[in-house]
Amino acid sequence: ETMKANVIWKGNMAFEGMSDSGIPVPLDADEAVGGANGGPRPMELIALGLAGCTAMDVISILAKKRQQVSSFEVRVDAPRAEEHPKVFTSAVITYLVSGKAIDEASVLRAIELSAKRYCPAQAMFNKVFPMDLRYEIYEDEGDGRQSLVRQGAWQEAAAG
């Protein structure tokens, strides 16, 4: 199947993006380069796509493993080259999982399945730059309080 996406110029550096879902996405540039800061930059959307792709995999796998997740966040830190084109040179993806007695092995397995089998964004970018996959597991103590229980990194060699 072929994914279709288009952008329509709205003036200056503003565009409206549309893809198969039919939901419009504003794009714009920084005021320093003629934009009005009216939407995310295209490279921001690429980083968001990577974060969202793996996040959806991991949360659905954790649900299947009956993990009691109360909050979940995926952070992508992607340094860019100094010279044009300012490509991403690497990425650190950090999975922050909070809940009741979250099983570390389940988190590691979910990260592995996303990285190795399910997430097309990860599979694609993995061919271009190195990615460091890290996790932090928190115990949800209620009242917005949580304590760090485990943290670490998923290693390719450890999977077997």
PDB file of N, CA, C and O in Angstrom, residues 59-108:
ATOM      1  N   ILE A  59       3.063   0.741  24.288  1.00  0.00           N
ATOM      2  CA  ILE A  59       1.898   0.785  25.195  1.00  0.00           C
ATOM      3  C   ILE A  59       0.933  -0.353  24.883  1.00  0.00           C
ATOM      4  O   ILE A  59       0.350  -0.950  25.790  1.00  0.00           O
ATOM      5  N   SER A  60       0.786  -0.714  23.600  1.00  0.00           N
ATOM      6  CA  SER A  60      -0.144  -1.805  23.280  1.00  0.00           C
ATOM      7  C   SER A  60       0.414  -3.150  23.743  1.00  0.00           C
ATOM      8  O   SER A  60      -0.337  -4.007  24.217  1.00  0.00           O
ATOM      9  N   ILE A  61       1.733  -3.339  23.640  1.00  0.00           N
ATOM     10  CA  ILE A  61       2.350  -4.586  24.112  1.00  0.00           C
ATOM     11  C   ILE A  61       2.258  -4.674  25.636  1.00  0.00           C
ATOM     12  O   ILE A  61       1.928  -5.730  26.188  1.00  0.00           O
ATOM     13  N   LEU A  62       2.505  -3.560  26.326  1.00  0.00           N
ATOM     14  CA  LEU A  62       2.390  -3.566  27.794  1.00  0.00           C
ATOM     15  C   LEU A  62       0.958  -3.876  28.230  1.00  0.00           C
ATOM     16  O   LEU A  62       0.742  -4.579  29.224  1.00  0.00           O
ATOM     17  N   ALA A  63      -0.016  -3.371  27.484  1.00  0.00           N
ATOM     18  CA  ALA A  63      -1.422  -3.672  27.799  1.00  0.00           C
ATOM     19  C   ALA A  63      -1.698  -5.159  27.629  1.00  0.00           C
ATOM     20  O   ALA A  63      -2.357  -5.781  28.464  1.00  0.00           O
ATOM     21  N   LYS A  64      -1.168  -5.752  26.536  1.00  0.00           N
ATOM     22  CA  LYS A  64      -1.344  -7.188  26.306  1.00  0.00           C
ATOM     23  C   LYS A  64      -0.687  -8.005  27.405  1.00  0.00           C
ATOM     24  O   LYS A  64      -1.137  -9.100  27.735  1.00  0.00           O
ATOM     25  N   LYS A  65       0.397  -7.484  27.970  1.00  0.00           N
ATOM     26  CA  LYS A  65       1.096  -8.164  29.056  1.00  0.00           C
ATOM     27  C   LYS A  65       0.489  -7.815  30.419  1.00  0.00           C
ATOM     28  O   LYS A  65       1.067  -8.113  31.455  1.00  0.00           O
ATOM     29  N   ARG A  66      -0.680  -7.169  30.398  1.00  0.00           N
ATOM     30  CA  ARG A  66      -1.448  -6.840  31.594  1.00  0.00           C
ATOM     31  C   ARG A  66      -0.665  -6.005  32.608  1.00  0.00           C
ATOM     32  O   ARG A  66      -0.800  -6.189  33.823  1.00  0.00           O
ATOM     33  N   GLN A  67       0.169  -5.115  32.093  1.00  0.00           N
ATOM     34  CA  GLN A  67       0.900  -4.202  32.975  1.00  0.00           C
ATOM     35  C   GLN A  67      -0.020  -3.037  33.349  1.00  0.00           C
ATOM     36  O   GLN A  67      -0.724  -2.509  32.492  1.00  0.00           O
ATOM     37  N   GLN A  68      -0.003  -2.656  34.617  1.00  0.00           N
ATOM     38  CA  GLN A  68      -0.880  -1.581  35.096  1.00  0.00           C
ATOM     39  C   GLN A  68      -0.164  -0.243  34.952  1.00  0.00           C
ATOM     40  O   GLN A  68       0.381   0.291  35.914  1.00  0.00           O
ATOM     41  N   VAL A  69      -0.165   0.271  33.704  1.00  0.00           N
ATOM     42  CA  VAL A  69       0.511   1.530  33.396  1.00  0.00           C
ATOM     43  C   VAL A  69      -0.434   2.688  33.704  1.00  0.00           C
ATOM     44  O   VAL A  69      -1.571   2.715  33.247  1.00  0.00           O
ATOM     45  N   SER A  70       0.039   3.645  34.514  1.00  0.00           N
ATOM     46  CA  SER A  70      -0.787   4.813  34.832  1.00  0.00           C
ATOM     47  C   SER A  70      -0.350   6.040  34.041  1.00  0.00           C
ATOM     48  O   SER A  70      -1.158   6.917  33.766  1.00  0.00           O
ATOM     49  N   SER A  71       0.925   6.104  33.661  1.00  0.00           N
ATOM     50  CA  SER A  71       1.374   7.163  32.762  1.00  0.00           C
ATOM     51  C   SER A  71       2.553   6.644  31.960  1.00  0.00           C
ATOM     52  O   SER A  71       3.278   5.746  32.398  1.00  0.00           O
ATOM     53  N   PHE A  72       2.709   7.200  30.774  1.00  0.00           N
ATOM     54  CA  PHE A  72       3.711   6.697  29.834  1.00  0.00           C
ATOM     55  C   PHE A  72       4.134   7.843  28.940  1.00  0.00           C
ATOM     56  O   PHE A  72       3.299   8.597  28.453  1.00  0.00           O
ATOM     57  N   GLU A  73       5.426   7.987  28.758  1.00  0.00           N
ATOM     58  CA  GLU A  73       5.959   9.044  27.898  1.00  0.00           C
ATOM     59  C   GLU A  73       7.148   8.466  27.141  1.00  0.00           C
ATOM     60  O   GLU A  73       7.902   7.651  27.679  1.00  0.00           O
ATOM     61  N   VAL A  74       7.312   8.886  25.895  1.00  0.00           N
ATOM     62  CA  VAL A  74       8.492   8.535  25.116  1.00  0.00           C
ATOM     63  C   VAL A  74       9.158   9.835  24.687  1.00  0.00           C
ATOM     64  O   VAL A  74       8.509  10.704  24.106  1.00  0.00           O
ATOM     65  N   ARG A  75      10.436   9.956  25.010  1.00  0.00           N
ATOM     66  CA  ARG A  75      11.203  11.144  24.636  1.00  0.00           C
ATOM     67  C   ARG A  75      12.225  10.763  23.571  1.00  0.00           C
ATOM     68  O   ARG A  75      12.905   9.745  23.705  1.00  0.00           O
ATOM     69  N   VAL A  76      12.328  11.595  22.557  1.00  0.00           N
ATOM     70  CA  VAL A  76      13.357  11.423  21.535  1.00  0.00           C
ATOM     71  C   VAL A  76      14.283  12.626  21.593  1.00  0.00           C
ATOM     72  O   VAL A  76      13.825  13.768  21.496  1.00  0.00           O
ATOM     73  N   ASP A  77      15.565  12.363  21.808  1.00  0.00           N
ATOM     74  CA  ASP A  77      16.591  13.402  21.733  1.00  0.00           C
ATOM     75  C   ASP A  77      17.432  13.081  20.512  1.00  0.00           C
ATOM     76  O   ASP A  77      18.096  12.034  20.478  1.00  0.00           O
ATOM     77  N   ALA A  78      17.371  13.949  19.508  1.00  0.00           N
ATOM     78  CA  ALA A  78      18.031  13.668  18.237  1.00  0.00           C
ATOM     79  C   ALA A  78      18.919  14.838  17.822  1.00  0.00           C
ATOM     80  O   ALA A  78      18.438  15.819  17.255  1.00  0.00           O
ATOM     81  N   PRO A  79      20.230  14.758  18.126  1.00  0.00           N
ATOM     82  CA  PRO A  79      21.155  15.799  17.689  1.00  0.00           C
ATOM     83  C   PRO A  79      21.181  15.887  16.158  1.00  0.00           C
ATOM     84  O   PRO A  79      20.991  14.872  15.472  1.00  0.00           O
ATOM     85  N   ARG A  80      21.438  17.102  15.662  1.00  0.00           N
ATOM     86  CA  ARG A  80      21.471  17.315  14.217  1.00  0.00           C
ATOM     87  C   ARG A  80      22.851  17.795  13.783  1.00  0.00           C
ATOM     88  O   ARG A  80      23.555  18.452  14.542  1.00  0.00           O
ATOM     89  N   ALA A  81      23.201  17.471  12.549  1.00  0.00           N
ATOM     90  CA  ALA A  81      24.465  17.923  11.972  1.00  0.00           C
ATOM     91  C   ALA A  81      24.491  19.452  11.938  1.00  0.00           C
ATOM     92  O   ALA A  81      23.450  20.097  11.785  1.00  0.00           O
ATOM     93  N   GLU A  82      25.676  20.025  12.093  1.00  0.00           N
ATOM     94  CA  GLU A  82      25.804  21.486  12.080  1.00  0.00           C
ATOM     95  C   GLU A  82      25.674  22.054  10.674  1.00  0.00           C
ATOM     96  O   GLU A  82      25.186  23.156  10.486  1.00  0.00           O
ATOM     97  N   GLU A  83      26.116  21.279   9.668  1.00  0.00           N
ATOM     98  CA  GLU A  83      26.082  21.747   8.277  1.00  0.00           C
ATOM     99  C   GLU A  83      24.819  21.253   7.577  1.00  0.00           C
ATOM    100  O   GLU A  83      24.265  20.225   7.927  1.00  0.00           O
ATOM    101  N   HIS A  84      24.399  22.002   6.551  1.00  0.00           N
ATOM    102  CA  HIS A  84      23.258  21.587   5.729  1.00  0.00           C
ATOM    103  C   HIS A  84      23.634  20.380   4.894  1.00  0.00           C
ATOM    104  O   HIS A  84      24.756  20.306   4.427  1.00  0.00           O
ATOM    105  N   PRO A  85      22.752  19.419   4.662  1.00  0.00           N
ATOM    106  CA  PRO A  85      21.436  19.321   5.298  1.00  0.00           C
ATOM    107  C   PRO A  85      21.593  18.871   6.743  1.00  0.00           C
ATOM    108  O   PRO A  85      22.380  17.983   7.017  1.00  0.00           O
ATOM    109  N   LYS A  86      20.886  19.513   7.639  1.00  0.00           N
ATOM    110  CA  LYS A  86      21.067  19.270   9.081  1.00  0.00           C
ATOM    111  C   LYS A  86      20.318  18.008   9.520  1.00  0.00           C
ATOM    112  O   LYS A  86      19.319  18.064  10.220  1.00  0.00           O
ATOM    113  N   VAL A  87      20.854  16.877   9.073  1.00  0.00           N
ATOM    114  CA  VAL A  87      20.220  15.584   9.345  1.00  0.00           C
ATOM    115  C   VAL A  87      20.382  15.201  10.814  1.00  0.00           C
ATOM    116  O   VAL A  87      21.278  15.696  11.500  1.00  0.00           O
ATOM    117  N   PHE A  88      19.515  14.318  11.287  1.00  0.00           N
ATOM    118  CA  PHE A  88      19.707  13.724  12.602  1.00  0.00           C
ATOM    119  C   PHE A  88      20.950  12.834  12.518  1.00  0.00           C
ATOM    120  O   PHE A  88      21.102  12.067  11.569  1.00  0.00           O
ATOM    121  N   THR A  89      21.824  12.932  13.499  1.00  0.00           N
ATOM    122  CA  THR A  89      23.056  12.144  13.487  1.00  0.00           C
ATOM    123  C   THR A  89      22.981  10.937  14.422  1.00  0.00           C
ATOM    124  O   THR A  89      23.773  10.014  14.315  1.00  0.00           O
ATOM    125  N   SER A  90      22.039  10.963  15.353  1.00  0.00           N
ATOM    126  CA  SER A  90      21.817   9.855  16.283  1.00  0.00           C
ATOM    127  C   SER A  90      20.504  10.143  16.992  1.00  0.00           C
ATOM    128  O   SER A  90      19.900  11.191  16.781  1.00  0.00           O
ATOM    129  N   ALA A  91      20.093   9.213  17.833  1.00  0.00           N
ATOM    130  CA  ALA A  91      18.902   9.458  18.647  1.00  0.00           C
ATOM    131  C   ALA A  91      18.988   8.662  19.930  1.00  0.00           C
ATOM    132  O   ALA A  91      19.501   7.543  19.945  1.00  0.00           O
ATOM    133  N   VAL A  92      18.510   9.278  20.995  1.00  0.00           N
ATOM    134  CA  VAL A  92      18.275   8.566  22.245  1.00  0.00           C
ATOM    135  C   VAL A  92      16.765   8.545  22.431  1.00  0.00           C
ATOM    136  O   VAL A  92      16.124   9.600  22.425  1.00  0.00           O
ATOM    137  N   ILE A  93      16.202   7.351  22.525  1.00  0.00           N
ATOM    138  CA  ILE A  93      14.771   7.204  22.781  1.00  0.00           C
ATOM    139  C   ILE A  93      14.644   6.712  24.212  1.00  0.00           C
ATOM    140  O   ILE A  93      15.202   5.680  24.578  1.00  0.00           O
ATOM    141  N   THR A  94      13.932   7.482  25.042  1.00  0.00           N
ATOM    142  CA  THR A  94      13.747   7.109  26.443  1.00  0.00           C
ATOM    143  C   THR A  94      12.266   6.842  26.697  1.00  0.00           C
ATOM    144  O   THR A  94      11.417   7.693  26.417  1.00  0.00           O
ATOM    145  N   TYR A  95      11.990   5.659  27.205  1.00  0.00           N
ATOM    146  CA  TYR A  95      10.628   5.227  27.537  1.00  0.00           C
ATOM    147  C   TYR A  95      10.451   5.406  29.039  1.00  0.00           C
ATOM    148  O   TYR A  95      11.183   4.794  29.817  1.00  0.00           O
ATOM    149  N   LEU A  96       9.506   6.243  29.454  1.00  0.00           N
ATOM    150  CA  LEU A  96       9.232   6.470  30.871  1.00  0.00           C
ATOM    151  C   LEU A  96       7.894   5.828  31.201  1.00  0.00           C
ATOM    152  O   LEU A  96       6.848   6.292  30.738  1.00  0.00           O
ATOM    153  N   VAL A  97       7.951   4.738  31.959  1.00  0.00           N
ATOM    154  CA  VAL A  97       6.760   3.947  32.267  1.00  0.00           C
ATOM    155  C   VAL A  97       6.479   4.066  33.758  1.00  0.00           C
ATOM    156  O   VAL A  97       7.354   3.793  34.581  1.00  0.00           O
ATOM    157  N   SER A  98       5.272   4.471  34.100  1.00  0.00           N
ATOM    158  CA  SER A  98       4.887   4.563  35.501  1.00  0.00           C
ATOM    159  C   SER A  98       3.640   3.725  35.728  1.00  0.00           C
ATOM    160  O   SER A  98       2.756   3.668  34.870  1.00  0.00           O
ATOM    161  N   GLY A  99       3.586   3.067  36.889  1.00  0.00           N
ATOM    162  CA  GLY A  99       2.415   2.250  37.200  1.00  0.00           C
ATOM    163  C   GLY A  99       2.627   1.444  38.460  1.00  0.00           C
ATOM    164  O   GLY A  99       3.496   1.759  39.272  1.00  0.00           O
ATOM    165  N   LYS A 100       1.815   0.411  38.603  1.00  0.00           N
ATOM    166  CA  LYS A 100       1.871  -0.465  39.774  1.00  0.00           C
ATOM    167  C   LYS A 100       2.659  -1.723  39.447  1.00  0.00           C
ATOM    168  O   LYS A 100       2.263  -2.506  38.584  1.00  0.00           O
ATOM    169  N   ALA A 101       3.783  -1.904  40.128  1.00  0.00           N
ATOM    170  CA  ALA A 101       4.609  -3.117  39.998  1.00  0.00           C
ATOM    171  C   ALA A 101       4.874  -3.481  38.539  1.00  0.00           C
ATOM    172  O   ALA A 101       4.659  -4.613  38.118  1.00  0.00           O
ATOM    173  N   ILE A 102       5.331  -2.498  37.760  1.00  0.00           N
ATOM    174  CA  ILE A 102       5.641  -2.738  36.351  1.00  0.00           C
ATOM    175  C   ILE A 102       6.798  -3.722  36.251  1.00  0.00           C
ATOM    176  O   ILE A 102       7.805  -3.588  36.938  1.00  0.00           O
ATOM    177  N   ASP A 103       6.634  -4.724  35.402  1.00  0.00           N
ATOM    178  CA  ASP A 103       7.641  -5.778  35.226  1.00  0.00           C
ATOM    179  C   ASP A 103       8.708  -5.324  34.231  1.00  0.00           C
ATOM    180  O   ASP A 103       8.407  -5.034  33.076  1.00  0.00           O
ATOM    181  N   GLU A 104       9.965  -5.266  34.710  1.00  0.00           N
ATOM    182  CA  GLU A 104      11.067  -4.799  33.859  1.00  0.00           C
ATOM    183  C   GLU A 104      11.221  -5.653  32.599  1.00  0.00           C
ATOM    184  O   GLU A 104      11.458  -5.129  31.503  1.00  0.00           O
ATOM    185  N   ALA A 105      11.091  -6.962  32.731  1.00  0.00           N
ATOM    186  CA  ALA A 105      11.230  -7.846  31.569  1.00  0.00           C
ATOM    187  C   ALA A 105      10.171  -7.547  30.512  1.00  0.00           C
ATOM    188  O   ALA A 105      10.444  -7.606  29.307  1.00  0.00           O
ATOM    189  N   SER A 106       8.969  -7.206  30.944  1.00  0.00           N
ATOM    190  CA  SER A 106       7.898  -6.856  30.003  1.00  0.00           C
ATOM    191  C   SER A 106       8.215  -5.565  29.265  1.00  0.00           C
ATOM    192  O   SER A 106       7.958  -5.439  28.064  1.00  0.00           O
ATOM    193  N   VAL A 107       8.782  -4.601  29.977  1.00  0.00           N
ATOM    194  CA  VAL A 107       9.171  -3.334  29.348  1.00  0.00           C
ATOM    195  C   VAL A 107      10.270  -3.584  28.313  1.00  0.00           C
ATOM    196  O   VAL A 107      10.194  -3.099  27.178  1.00  0.00           O
ATOM    197  N   LEU A 108      11.276  -4.367  28.696  1.00  0.00           N
ATOM    198  CA  LEU A 108      12.365  -4.687  27.766  1.00  0.00           C
ATOM    199  C   LEU A 108      11.844  -5.418  26.533  1.00  0.00           C
ATOM    200  O   LEU A 108      12.252  -5.123  25.405  1.00  0.00           O
TER     201      LEU A 108
END
